[in-house]
JSON list of C-alpha atoms in Angstrom, two decimals:
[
{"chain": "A", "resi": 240, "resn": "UNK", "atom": "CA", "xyz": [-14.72, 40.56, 29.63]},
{"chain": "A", "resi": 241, "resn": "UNK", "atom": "CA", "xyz": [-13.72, 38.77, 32.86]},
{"chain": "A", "resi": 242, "resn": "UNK", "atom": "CA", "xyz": [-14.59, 34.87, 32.74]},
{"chain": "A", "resi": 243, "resn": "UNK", "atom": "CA", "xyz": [-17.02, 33.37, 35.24]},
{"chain": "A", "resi": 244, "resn": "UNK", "atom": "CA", "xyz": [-15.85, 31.86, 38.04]},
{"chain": "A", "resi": 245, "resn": "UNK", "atom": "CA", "xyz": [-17.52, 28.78, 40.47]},
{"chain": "A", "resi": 246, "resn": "UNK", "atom": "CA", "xyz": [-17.86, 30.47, 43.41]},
{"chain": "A", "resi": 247, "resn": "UNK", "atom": "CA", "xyz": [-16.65, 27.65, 46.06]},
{"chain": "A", "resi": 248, "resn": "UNK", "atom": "CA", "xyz": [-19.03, 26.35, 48.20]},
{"chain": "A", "resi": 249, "resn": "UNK", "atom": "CA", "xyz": [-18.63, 27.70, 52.04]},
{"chain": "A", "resi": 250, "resn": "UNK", "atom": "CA", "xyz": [-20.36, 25.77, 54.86]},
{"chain": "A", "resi": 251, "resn": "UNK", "atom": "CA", "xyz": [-20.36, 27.80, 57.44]},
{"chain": "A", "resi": 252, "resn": "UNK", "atom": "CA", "xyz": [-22.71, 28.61, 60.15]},
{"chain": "A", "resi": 253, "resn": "UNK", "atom": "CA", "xyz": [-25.16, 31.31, 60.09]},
{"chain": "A", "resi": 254, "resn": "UNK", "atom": "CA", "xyz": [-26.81, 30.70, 63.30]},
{"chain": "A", "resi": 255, "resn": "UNK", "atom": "CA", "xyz": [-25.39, 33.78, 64.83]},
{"chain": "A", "resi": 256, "resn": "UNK", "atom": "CA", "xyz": [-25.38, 37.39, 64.47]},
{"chain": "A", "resi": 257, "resn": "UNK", "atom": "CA", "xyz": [-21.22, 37.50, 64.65]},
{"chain": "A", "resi": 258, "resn": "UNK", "atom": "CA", "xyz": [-20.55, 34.73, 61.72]},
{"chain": "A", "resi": 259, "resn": "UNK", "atom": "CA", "xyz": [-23.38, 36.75, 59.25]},
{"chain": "A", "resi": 260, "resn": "UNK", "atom": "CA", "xyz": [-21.99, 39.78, 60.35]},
{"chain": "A", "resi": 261, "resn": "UNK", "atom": "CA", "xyz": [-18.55, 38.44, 59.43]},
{"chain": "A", "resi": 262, "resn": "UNK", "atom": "CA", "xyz": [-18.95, 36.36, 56.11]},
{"chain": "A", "resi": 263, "resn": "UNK", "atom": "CA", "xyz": [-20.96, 40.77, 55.05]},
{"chain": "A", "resi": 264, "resn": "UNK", "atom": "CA", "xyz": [-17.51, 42.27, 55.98]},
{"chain": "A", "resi": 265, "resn": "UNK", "atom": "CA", "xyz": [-15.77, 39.41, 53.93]},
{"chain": "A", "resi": 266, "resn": "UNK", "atom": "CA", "xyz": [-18.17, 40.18, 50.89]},
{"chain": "A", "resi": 267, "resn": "UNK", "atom": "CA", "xyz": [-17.50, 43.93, 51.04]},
{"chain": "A", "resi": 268, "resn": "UNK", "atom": "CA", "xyz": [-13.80, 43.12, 51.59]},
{"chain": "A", "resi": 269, "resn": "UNK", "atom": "CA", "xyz": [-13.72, 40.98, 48.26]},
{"chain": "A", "resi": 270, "resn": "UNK", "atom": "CA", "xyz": [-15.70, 42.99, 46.58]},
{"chain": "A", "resi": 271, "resn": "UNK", "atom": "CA", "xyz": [-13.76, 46.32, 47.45]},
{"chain": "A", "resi": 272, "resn": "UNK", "atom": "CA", "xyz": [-10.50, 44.06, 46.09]},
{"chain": "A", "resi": 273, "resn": "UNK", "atom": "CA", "xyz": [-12.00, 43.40, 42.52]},
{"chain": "A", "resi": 274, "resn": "UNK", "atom": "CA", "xyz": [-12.82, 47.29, 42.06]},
{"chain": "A", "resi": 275, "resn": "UNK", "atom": "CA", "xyz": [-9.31, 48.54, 43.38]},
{"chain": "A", "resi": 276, "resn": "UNK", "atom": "CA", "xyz": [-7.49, 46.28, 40.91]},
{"chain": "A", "resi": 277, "resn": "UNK", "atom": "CA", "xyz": [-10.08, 47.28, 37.99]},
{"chain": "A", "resi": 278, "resn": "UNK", "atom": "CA", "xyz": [-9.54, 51.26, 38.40]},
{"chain": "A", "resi": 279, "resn": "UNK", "atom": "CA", "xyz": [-5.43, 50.44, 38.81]},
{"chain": "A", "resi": 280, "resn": "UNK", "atom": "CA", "xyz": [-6.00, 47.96, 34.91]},
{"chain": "A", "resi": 281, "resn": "UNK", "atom": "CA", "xyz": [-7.99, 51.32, 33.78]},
{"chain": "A", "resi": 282, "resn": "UNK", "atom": "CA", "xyz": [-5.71, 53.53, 35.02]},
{"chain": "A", "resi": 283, "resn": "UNK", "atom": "CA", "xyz": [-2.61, 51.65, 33.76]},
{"chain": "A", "resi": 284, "resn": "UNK", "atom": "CA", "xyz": [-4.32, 50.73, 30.24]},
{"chain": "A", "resi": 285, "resn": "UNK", "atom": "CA", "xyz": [-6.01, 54.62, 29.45]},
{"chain": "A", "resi": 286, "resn": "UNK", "atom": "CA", "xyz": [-3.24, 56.74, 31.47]},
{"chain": "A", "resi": 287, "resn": "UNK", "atom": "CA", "xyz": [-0.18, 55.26, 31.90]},
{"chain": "A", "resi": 288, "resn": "UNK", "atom": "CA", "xyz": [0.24, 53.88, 28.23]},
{"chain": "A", "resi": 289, "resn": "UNK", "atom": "CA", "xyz": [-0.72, 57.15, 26.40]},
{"chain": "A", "resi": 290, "resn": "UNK", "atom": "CA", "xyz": [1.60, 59.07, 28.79]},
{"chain": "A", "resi": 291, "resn": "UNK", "atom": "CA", "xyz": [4.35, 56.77, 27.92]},
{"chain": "A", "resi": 292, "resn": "UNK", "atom": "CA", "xyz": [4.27, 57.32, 24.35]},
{"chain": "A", "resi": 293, "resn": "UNK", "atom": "CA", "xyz": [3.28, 60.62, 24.18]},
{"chain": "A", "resi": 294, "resn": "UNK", "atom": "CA", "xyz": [6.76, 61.30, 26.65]},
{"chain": "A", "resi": 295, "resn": "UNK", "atom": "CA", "xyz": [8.89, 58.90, 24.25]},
{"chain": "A", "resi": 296, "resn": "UNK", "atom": "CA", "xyz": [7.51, 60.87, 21.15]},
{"chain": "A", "resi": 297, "resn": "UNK", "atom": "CA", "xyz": [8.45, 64.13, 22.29]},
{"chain": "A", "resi": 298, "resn": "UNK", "atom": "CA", "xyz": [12.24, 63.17, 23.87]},
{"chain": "A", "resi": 299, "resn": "UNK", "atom": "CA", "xyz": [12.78, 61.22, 20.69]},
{"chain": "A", "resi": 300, "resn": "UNK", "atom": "CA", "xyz": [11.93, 64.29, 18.23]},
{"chain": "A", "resi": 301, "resn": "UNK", "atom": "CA", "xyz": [14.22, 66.48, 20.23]},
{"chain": "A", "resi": 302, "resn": "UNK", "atom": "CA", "xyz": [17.04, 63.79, 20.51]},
{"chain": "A", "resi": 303, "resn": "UNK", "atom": "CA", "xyz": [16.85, 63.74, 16.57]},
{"chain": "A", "resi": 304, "resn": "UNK", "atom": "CA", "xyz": [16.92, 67.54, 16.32]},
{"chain": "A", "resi": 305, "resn": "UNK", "atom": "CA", "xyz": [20.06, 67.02, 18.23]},
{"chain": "A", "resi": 306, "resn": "UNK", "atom": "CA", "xyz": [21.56, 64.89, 16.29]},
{"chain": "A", "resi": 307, "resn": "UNK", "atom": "CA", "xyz": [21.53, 66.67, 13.24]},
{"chain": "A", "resi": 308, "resn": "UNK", "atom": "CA", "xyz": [22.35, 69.68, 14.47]},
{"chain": "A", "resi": 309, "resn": "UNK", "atom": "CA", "xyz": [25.30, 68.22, 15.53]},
{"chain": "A", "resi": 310, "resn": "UNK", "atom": "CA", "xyz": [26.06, 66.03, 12.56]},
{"chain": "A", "resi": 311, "resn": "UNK", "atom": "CA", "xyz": [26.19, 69.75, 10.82]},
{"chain": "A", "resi": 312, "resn": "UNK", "atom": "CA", "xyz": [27.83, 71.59, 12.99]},
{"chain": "A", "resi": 313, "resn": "UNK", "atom": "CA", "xyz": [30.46, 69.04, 14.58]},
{"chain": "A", "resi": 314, "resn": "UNK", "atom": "CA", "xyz": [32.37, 69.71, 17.82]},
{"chain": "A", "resi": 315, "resn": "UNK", "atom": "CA", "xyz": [35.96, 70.91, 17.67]},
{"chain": "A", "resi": 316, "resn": "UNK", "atom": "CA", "xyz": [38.61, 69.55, 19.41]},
{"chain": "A", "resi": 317, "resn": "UNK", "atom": "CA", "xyz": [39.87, 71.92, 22.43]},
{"chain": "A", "resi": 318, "resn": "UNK", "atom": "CA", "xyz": [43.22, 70.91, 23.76]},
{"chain": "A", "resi": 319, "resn": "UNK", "atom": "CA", "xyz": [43.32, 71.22, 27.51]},
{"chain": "A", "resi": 320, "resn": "UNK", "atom": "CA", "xyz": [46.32, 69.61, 29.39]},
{"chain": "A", "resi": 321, "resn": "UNK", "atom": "CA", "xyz": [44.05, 66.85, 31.23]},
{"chain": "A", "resi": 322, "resn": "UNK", "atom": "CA", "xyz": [42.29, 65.81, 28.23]},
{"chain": "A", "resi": 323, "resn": "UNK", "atom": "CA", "xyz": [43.54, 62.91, 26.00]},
{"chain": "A", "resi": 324, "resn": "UNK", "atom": "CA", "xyz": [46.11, 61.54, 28.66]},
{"chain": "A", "resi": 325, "resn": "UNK", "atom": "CA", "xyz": [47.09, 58.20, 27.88]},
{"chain": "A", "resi": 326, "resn": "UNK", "atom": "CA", "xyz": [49.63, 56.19, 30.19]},
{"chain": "A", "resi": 327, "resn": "UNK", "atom": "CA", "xyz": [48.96, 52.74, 28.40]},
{"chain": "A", "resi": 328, "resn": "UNK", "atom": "CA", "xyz": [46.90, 51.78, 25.76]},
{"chain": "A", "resi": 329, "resn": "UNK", "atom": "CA", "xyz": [42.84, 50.83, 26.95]},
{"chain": "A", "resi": 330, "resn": "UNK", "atom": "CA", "xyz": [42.66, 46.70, 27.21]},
{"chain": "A", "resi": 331, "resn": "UNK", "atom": "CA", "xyz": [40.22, 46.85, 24.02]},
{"chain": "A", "resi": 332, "resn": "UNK", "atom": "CA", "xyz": [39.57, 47.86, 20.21]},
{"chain": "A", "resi": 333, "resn": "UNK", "atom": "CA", "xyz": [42.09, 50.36, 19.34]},
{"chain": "A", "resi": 334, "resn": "UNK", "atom": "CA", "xyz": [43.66, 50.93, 22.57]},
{"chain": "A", "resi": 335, "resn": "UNK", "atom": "CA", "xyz": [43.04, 54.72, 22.17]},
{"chain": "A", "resi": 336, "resn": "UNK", "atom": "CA", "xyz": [38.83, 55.44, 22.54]},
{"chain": "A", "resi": 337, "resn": "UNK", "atom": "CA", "xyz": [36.92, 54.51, 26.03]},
{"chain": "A", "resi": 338, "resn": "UNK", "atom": "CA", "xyz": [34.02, 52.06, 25.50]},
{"chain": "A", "resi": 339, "resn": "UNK", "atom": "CA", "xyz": [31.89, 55.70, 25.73]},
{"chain": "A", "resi": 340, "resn": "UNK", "atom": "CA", "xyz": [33.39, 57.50, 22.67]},
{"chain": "A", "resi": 341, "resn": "UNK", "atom": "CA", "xyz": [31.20, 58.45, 20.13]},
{"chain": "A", "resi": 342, "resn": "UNK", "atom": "CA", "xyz": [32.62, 59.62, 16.98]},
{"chain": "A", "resi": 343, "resn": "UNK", "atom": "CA", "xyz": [29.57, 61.80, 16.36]},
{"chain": "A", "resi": 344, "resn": "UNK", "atom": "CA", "xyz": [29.94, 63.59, 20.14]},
{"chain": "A", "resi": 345, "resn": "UNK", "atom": "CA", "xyz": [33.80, 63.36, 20.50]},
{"chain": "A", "resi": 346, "resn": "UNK", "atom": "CA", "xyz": [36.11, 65.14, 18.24]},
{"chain": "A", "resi": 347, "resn": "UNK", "atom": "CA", "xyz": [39.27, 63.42, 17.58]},
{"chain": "A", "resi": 348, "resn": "UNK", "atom": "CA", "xyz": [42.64, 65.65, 18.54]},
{"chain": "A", "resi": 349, "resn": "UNK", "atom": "CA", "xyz": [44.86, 67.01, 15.57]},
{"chain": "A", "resi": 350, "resn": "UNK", "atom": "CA", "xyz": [48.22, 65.44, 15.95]}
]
């Protein structure tokens, strides 16, 4: 529920047609402004949110299904001549495995 707010006082004046006219369009401008930015809150809260999670529900089921497929049925290693080159050892842990290598996703090679 939206607090209530003092409404500042305006002195400005309404002898003439143009400055009534003016401080209406000013009115429907404001009021325009408050019912844009509650349909974008309603739209974020009751659309946006659910679509989210229902998204992040469904990619993380099939990311686990994944997963234990593969932690069944493992990768083998396939030796191809450009795979596994290694001119000097990486700066970092073991000096053999990128900071990307994932024991689960990357087969080791048979020496």
């Amino acid at each position: 529920m939206p607090r209530p707010r003092s409404t500042p006082e305006v002195s400005l004046p309404i002898s003439s047609s143009r400055s009534l006219h003016a401080m209406f369009q000013l009115l429907i401008a404001i009021i325009c402004h408050v019912v844009t930015i509650e349909t974008w809150r309603k739209i974020s809260l009751f659309v946006a949110l659910p679509a989210c999670a229902i998204v992040g529900y469904v990619s993380l089921k099939e990311e686990f299904e994944h997963i234990h497929h593969v932690e069944h049925d493992p990768p083998t290693f396939t030796a191809y001549p450009y795979l596994h080159v290694r001119k000097r050892k990486f700066p970092y842990g073991d000096g053999d495995h990128t900071p990307f290598w994932n024991p689960i996703m990357n087969p080791e090679p048979e020496d």
